[in-house]
mmCIF file of C-alpha atoms in Angstrom:
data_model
loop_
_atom_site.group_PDB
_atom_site.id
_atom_site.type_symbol
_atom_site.label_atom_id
_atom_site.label_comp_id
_atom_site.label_asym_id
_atom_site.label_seq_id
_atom_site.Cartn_x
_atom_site.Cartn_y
_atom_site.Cartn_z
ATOM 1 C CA UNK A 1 -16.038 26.343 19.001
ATOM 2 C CA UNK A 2 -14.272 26.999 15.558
ATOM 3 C CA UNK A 3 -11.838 23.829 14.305
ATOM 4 C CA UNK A 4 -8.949 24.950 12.871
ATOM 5 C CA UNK A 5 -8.079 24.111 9.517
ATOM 6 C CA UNK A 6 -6.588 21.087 8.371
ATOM 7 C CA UNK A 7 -3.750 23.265 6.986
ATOM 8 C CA UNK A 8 -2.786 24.773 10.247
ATOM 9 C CA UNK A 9 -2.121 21.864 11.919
ATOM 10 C CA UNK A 10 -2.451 21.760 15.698
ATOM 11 C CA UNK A 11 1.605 20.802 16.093
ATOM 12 C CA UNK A 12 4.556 20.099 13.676
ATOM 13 C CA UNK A 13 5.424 16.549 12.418
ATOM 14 C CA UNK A 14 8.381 14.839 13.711
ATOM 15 C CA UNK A 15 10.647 15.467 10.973
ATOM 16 C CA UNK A 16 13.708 13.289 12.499
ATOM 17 C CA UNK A 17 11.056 9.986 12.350
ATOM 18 C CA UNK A 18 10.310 10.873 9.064
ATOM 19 C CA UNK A 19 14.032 11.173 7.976
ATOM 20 C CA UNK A 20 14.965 7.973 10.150
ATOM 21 C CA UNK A 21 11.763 6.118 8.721
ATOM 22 C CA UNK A 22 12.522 7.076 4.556
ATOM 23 C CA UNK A 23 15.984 6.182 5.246
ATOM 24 C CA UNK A 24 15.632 2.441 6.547
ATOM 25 C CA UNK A 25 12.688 1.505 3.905
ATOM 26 C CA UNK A 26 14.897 3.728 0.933
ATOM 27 C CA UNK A 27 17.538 1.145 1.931
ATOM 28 C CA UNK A 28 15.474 -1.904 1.783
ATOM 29 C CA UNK A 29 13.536 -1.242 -1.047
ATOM 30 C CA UNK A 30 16.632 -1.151 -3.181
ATOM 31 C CA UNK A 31 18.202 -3.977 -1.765
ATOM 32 C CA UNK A 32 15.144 -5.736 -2.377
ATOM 33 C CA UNK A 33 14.807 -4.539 -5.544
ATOM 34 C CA UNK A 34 17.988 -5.347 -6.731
ATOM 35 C CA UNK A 35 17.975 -8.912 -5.594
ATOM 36 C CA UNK A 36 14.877 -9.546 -7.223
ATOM 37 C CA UNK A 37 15.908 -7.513 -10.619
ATOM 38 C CA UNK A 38 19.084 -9.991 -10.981
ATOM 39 C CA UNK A 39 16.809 -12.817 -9.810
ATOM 40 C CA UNK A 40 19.119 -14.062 -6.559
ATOM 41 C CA UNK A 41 18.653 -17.844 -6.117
ATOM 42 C CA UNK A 42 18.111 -17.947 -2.847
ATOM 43 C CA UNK A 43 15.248 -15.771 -2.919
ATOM 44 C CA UNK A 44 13.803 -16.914 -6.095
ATOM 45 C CA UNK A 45 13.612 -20.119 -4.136
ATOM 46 C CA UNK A 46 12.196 -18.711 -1.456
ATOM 47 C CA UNK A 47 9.367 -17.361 -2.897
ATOM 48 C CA UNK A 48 8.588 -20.768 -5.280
ATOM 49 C CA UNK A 49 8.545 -22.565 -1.788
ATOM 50 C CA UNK A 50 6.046 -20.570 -0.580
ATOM 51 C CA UNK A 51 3.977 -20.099 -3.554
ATOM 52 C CA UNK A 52 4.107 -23.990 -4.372
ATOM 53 C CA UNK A 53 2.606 -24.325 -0.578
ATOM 54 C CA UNK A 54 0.222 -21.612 -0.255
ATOM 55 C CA UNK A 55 -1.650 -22.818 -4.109
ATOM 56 C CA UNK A 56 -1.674 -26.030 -3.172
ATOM 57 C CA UNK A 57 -3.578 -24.465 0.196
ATOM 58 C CA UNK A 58 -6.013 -22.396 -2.029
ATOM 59 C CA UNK A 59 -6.727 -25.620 -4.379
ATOM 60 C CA UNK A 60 -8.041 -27.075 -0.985
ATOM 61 C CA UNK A 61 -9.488 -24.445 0.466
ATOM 62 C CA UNK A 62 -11.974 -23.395 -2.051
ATOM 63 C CA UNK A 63 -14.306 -21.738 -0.427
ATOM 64 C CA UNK A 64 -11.701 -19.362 1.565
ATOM 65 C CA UNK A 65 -10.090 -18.711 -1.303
ATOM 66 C CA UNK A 66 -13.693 -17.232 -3.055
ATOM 67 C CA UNK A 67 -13.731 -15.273 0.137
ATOM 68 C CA UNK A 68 -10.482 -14.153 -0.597
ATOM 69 C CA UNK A 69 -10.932 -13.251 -3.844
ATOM 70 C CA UNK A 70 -13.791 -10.916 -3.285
ATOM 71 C CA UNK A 71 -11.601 -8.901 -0.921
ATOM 72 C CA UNK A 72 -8.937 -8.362 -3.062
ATOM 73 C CA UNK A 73 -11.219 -7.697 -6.471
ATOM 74 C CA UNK A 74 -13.491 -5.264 -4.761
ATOM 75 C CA UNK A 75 -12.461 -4.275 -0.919
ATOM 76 C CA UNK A 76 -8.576 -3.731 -1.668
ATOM 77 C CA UNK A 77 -8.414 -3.266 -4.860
ATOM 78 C CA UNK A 78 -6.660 -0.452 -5.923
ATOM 79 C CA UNK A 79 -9.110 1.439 -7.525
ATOM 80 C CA UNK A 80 -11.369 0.994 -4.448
ATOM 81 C CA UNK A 81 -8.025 3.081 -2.744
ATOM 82 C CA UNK A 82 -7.475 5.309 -4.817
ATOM 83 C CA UNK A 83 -11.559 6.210 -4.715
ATOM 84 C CA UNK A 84 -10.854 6.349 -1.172
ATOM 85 C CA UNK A 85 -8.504 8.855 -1.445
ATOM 86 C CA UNK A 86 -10.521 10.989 -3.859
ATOM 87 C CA UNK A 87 -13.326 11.292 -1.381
ATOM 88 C CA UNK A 88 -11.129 12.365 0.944
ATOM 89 C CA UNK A 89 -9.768 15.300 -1.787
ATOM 90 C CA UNK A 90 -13.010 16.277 -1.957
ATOM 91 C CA UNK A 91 -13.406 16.241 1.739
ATOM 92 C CA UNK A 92 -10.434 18.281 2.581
ATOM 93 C CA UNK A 93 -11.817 21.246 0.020
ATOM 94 C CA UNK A 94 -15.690 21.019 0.295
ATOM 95 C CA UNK A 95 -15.738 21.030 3.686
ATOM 96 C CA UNK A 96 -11.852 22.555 5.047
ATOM 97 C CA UNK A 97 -11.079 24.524 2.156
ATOM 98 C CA UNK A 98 -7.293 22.644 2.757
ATOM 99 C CA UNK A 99 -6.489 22.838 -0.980
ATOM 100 C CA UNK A 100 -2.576 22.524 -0.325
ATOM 101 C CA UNK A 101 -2.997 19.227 1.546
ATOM 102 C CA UNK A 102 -6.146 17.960 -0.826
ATOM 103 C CA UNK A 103 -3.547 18.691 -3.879
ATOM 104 C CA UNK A 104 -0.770 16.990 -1.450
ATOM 105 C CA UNK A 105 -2.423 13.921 -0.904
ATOM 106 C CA UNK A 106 -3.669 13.336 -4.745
ATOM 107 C CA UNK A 107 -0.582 13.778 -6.027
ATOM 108 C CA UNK A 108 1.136 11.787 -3.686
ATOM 109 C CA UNK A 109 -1.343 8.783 -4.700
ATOM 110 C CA UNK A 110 -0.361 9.441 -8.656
ATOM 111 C CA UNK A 111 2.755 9.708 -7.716
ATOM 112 C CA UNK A 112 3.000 6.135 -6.333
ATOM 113 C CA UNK A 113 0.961 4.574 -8.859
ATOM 114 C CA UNK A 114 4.173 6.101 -11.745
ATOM 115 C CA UNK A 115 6.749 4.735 -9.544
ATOM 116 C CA UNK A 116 4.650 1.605 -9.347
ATOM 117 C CA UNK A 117 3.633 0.812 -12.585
ATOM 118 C CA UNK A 118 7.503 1.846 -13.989
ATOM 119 C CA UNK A 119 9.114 -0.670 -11.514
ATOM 120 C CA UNK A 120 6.581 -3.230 -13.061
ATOM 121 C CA UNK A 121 7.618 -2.154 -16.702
ATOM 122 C CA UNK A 122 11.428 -2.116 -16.169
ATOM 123 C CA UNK A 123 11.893 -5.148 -13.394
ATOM 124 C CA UNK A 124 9.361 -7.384 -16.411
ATOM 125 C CA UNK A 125 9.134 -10.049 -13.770
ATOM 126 C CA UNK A 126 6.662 -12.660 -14.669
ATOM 127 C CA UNK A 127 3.732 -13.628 -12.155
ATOM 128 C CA UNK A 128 3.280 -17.097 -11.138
ATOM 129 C CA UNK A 129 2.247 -19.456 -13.158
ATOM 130 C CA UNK A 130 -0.338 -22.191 -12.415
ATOM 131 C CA UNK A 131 -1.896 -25.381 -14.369
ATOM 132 C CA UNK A 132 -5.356 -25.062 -12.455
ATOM 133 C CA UNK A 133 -4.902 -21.544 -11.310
ATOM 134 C CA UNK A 134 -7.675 -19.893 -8.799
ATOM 135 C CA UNK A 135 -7.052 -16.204 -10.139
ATOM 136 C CA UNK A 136 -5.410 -14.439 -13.008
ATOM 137 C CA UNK A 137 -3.608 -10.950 -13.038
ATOM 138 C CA UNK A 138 -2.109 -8.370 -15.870
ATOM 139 C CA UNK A 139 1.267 -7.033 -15.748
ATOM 140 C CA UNK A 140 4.348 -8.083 -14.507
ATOM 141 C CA UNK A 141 4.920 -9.036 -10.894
ATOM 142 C CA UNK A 142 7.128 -6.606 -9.270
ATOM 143 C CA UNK A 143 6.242 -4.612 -6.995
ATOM 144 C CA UNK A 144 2.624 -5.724 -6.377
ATOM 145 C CA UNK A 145 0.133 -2.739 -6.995
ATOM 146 C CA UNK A 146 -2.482 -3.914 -4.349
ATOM 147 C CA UNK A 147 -0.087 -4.034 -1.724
ATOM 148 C CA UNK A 148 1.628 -0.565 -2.584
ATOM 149 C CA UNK A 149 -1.654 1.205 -3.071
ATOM 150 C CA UNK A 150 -2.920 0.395 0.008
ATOM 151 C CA UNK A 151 -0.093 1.359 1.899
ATOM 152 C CA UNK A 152 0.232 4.789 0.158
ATOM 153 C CA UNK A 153 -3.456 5.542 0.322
ATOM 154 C CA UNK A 154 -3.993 4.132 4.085
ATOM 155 C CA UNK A 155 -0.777 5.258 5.588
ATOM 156 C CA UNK A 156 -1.424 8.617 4.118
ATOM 157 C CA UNK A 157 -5.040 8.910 5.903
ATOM 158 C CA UNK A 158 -3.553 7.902 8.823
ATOM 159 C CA UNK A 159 -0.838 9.917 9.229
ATOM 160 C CA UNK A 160 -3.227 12.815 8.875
ATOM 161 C CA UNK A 161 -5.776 11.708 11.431
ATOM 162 C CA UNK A 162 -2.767 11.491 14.007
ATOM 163 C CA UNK A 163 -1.817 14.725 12.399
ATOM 164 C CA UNK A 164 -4.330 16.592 13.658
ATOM 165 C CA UNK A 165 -4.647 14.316 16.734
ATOM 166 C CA UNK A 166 -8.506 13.011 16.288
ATOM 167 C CA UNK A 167 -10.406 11.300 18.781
ATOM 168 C CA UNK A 168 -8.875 7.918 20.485
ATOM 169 C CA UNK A 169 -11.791 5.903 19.032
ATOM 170 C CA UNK A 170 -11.769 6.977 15.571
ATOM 171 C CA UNK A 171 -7.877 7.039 15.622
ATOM 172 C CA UNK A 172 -7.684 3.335 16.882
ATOM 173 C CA UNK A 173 -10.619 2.110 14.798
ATOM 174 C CA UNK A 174 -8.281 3.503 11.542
ATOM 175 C CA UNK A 175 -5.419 2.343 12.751
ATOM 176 C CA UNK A 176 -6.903 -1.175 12.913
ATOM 177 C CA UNK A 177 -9.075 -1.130 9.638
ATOM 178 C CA UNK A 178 -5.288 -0.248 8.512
ATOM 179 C CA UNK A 179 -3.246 -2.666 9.198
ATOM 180 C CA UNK A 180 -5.946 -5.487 8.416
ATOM 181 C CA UNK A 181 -5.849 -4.062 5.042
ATOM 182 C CA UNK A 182 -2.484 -3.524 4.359
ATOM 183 C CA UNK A 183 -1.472 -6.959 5.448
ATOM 184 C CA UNK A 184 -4.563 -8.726 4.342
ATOM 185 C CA UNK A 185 -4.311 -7.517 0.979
ATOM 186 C CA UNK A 186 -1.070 -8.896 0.813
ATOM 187 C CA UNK A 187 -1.602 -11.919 2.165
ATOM 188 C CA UNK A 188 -4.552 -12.073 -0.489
ATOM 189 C CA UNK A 189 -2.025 -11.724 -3.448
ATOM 190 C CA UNK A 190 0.179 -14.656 -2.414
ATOM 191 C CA UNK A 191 -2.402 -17.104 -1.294
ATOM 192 C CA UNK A 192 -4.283 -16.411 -4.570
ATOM 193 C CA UNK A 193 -0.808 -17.171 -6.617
ATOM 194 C CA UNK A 194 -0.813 -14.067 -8.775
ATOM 195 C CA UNK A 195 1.838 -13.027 -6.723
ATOM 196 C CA UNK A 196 5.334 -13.964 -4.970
ATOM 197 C CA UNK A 197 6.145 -12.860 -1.623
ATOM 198 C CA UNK A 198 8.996 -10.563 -2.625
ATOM 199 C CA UNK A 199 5.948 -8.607 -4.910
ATOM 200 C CA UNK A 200 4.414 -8.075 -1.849
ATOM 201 C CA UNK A 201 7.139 -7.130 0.423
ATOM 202 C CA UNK A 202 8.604 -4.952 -2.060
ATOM 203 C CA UNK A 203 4.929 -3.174 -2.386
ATOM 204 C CA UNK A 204 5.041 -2.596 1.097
ATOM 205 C CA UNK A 205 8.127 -1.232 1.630
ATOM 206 C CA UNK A 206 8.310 0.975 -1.721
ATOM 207 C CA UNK A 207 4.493 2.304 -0.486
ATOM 208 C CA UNK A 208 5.961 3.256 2.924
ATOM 209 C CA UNK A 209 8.985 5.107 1.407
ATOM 210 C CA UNK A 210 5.942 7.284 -0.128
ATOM 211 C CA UNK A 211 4.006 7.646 2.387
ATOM 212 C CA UNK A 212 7.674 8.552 4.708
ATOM 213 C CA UNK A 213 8.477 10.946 1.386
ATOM 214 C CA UNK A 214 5.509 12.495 1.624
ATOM 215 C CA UNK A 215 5.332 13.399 5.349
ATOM 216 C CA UNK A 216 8.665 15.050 4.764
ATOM 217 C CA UNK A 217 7.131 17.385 2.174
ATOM 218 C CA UNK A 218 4.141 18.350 3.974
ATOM 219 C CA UNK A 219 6.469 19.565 6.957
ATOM 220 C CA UNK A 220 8.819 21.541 4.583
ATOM 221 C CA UNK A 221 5.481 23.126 2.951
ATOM 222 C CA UNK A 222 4.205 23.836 7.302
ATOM 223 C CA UNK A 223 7.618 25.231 8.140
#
């Protein structure tokens, strides 16, 4: 039997979840944004609470923390992602001949790495700073690249396995490899002390307004 293309999808995407989904994270990721761009007490303490606790943690815990800081250097990095995503451009035109959503999904992924690495430029919020530190990091803090990149890249593949409904296996297996990643490469950032919470939080939400975004443009384009 003949698979139809990954451009003619087998049913449309729910727009309205979309909308709903852009909306909510749009709003957070400003609010966010703008409490950590004033630097808001409360939150700045917030975040030095749990970054005092969770290096003290990684002092002790040496041998977790090497652990943890092969993941995030090699298995969520972002250029790990974003080579992720090119195999999958590749993919989608060697073997579909989907150029629309092969060009769809690369630009998306460029797209979030500008909006990324401008927030970092214009926020200028400095990264932790430690007097026996376990890690080091370039750039400024906000929003955290790992965490964003991963969401973008990973939410995008999954959206377009449930797109075009795949098997229950595969789909859950994703799903799962997913969220481990997302979170754990968050996680990873804080507990390493080259990031604050907030960085993290704000990476996820900023890389699931993409990811919501970019849904909404693929439908328009199917419509």
């Amino acid at each position: 039997m003949h698979s139809p293309p990954v451009d003619a999808p087998p049913s449309p995407p729910d727009h309205h979840t979309a909308v709903r989904a852009a909306g909510v994270l749009g709003a957070c990721s400003v609010l966010l944004l703008t409490l950590v761009a004033v630097r808001w007490r409360p939150l700045m303490n917030f975040d030095g609470d749990i970054a005092d606790t969770t290096h003290r943690w990684a002092v002790e815990e040496s041998g977790l923390t090497h652990a943890f800081r092969i993941l995030t250097d090699w298995v969520w990095d972002p250029w790990t992602m974003r080579l992720l995503c090119a195999v999958v451009v590749v993919w989608l035109v060697w073997r579909r001949s989907a150029w629309w959503t092969a060009i769809w999904l690369a630009v998306t992924c460029a797209v979030g790495t500008l909006i990324q690495q401008s927030l970092k430029a214009a926020v200028d919020r400095p990264r932790p700073v430690w007097q026996d530190p376990v890690d080091t990091a370039h750039f400024a803090a906000y929003p955290s690249g790992h965490a964003m990149t991963a969401t973008v890249v990973l939410g995008l593949l999954l959206w377009l396995l449930h797109h075009h409904d795949v098997g229950r296996t595969l789909w859950r297996t994703a799903l799962t490899l997913s969220v481990v990643s997302v979170l754990g490469v968050g996680l990873t950032r804080i507990w390493l002390g080259v990031h604050w919470t907030t960085d993290v939080l704000g990476g996820w939400l900023l890389g699931g307004l993409v990811v919501a975004v970019a849904v909404l443009v693929h439908g328009r384009r199917e419509a």
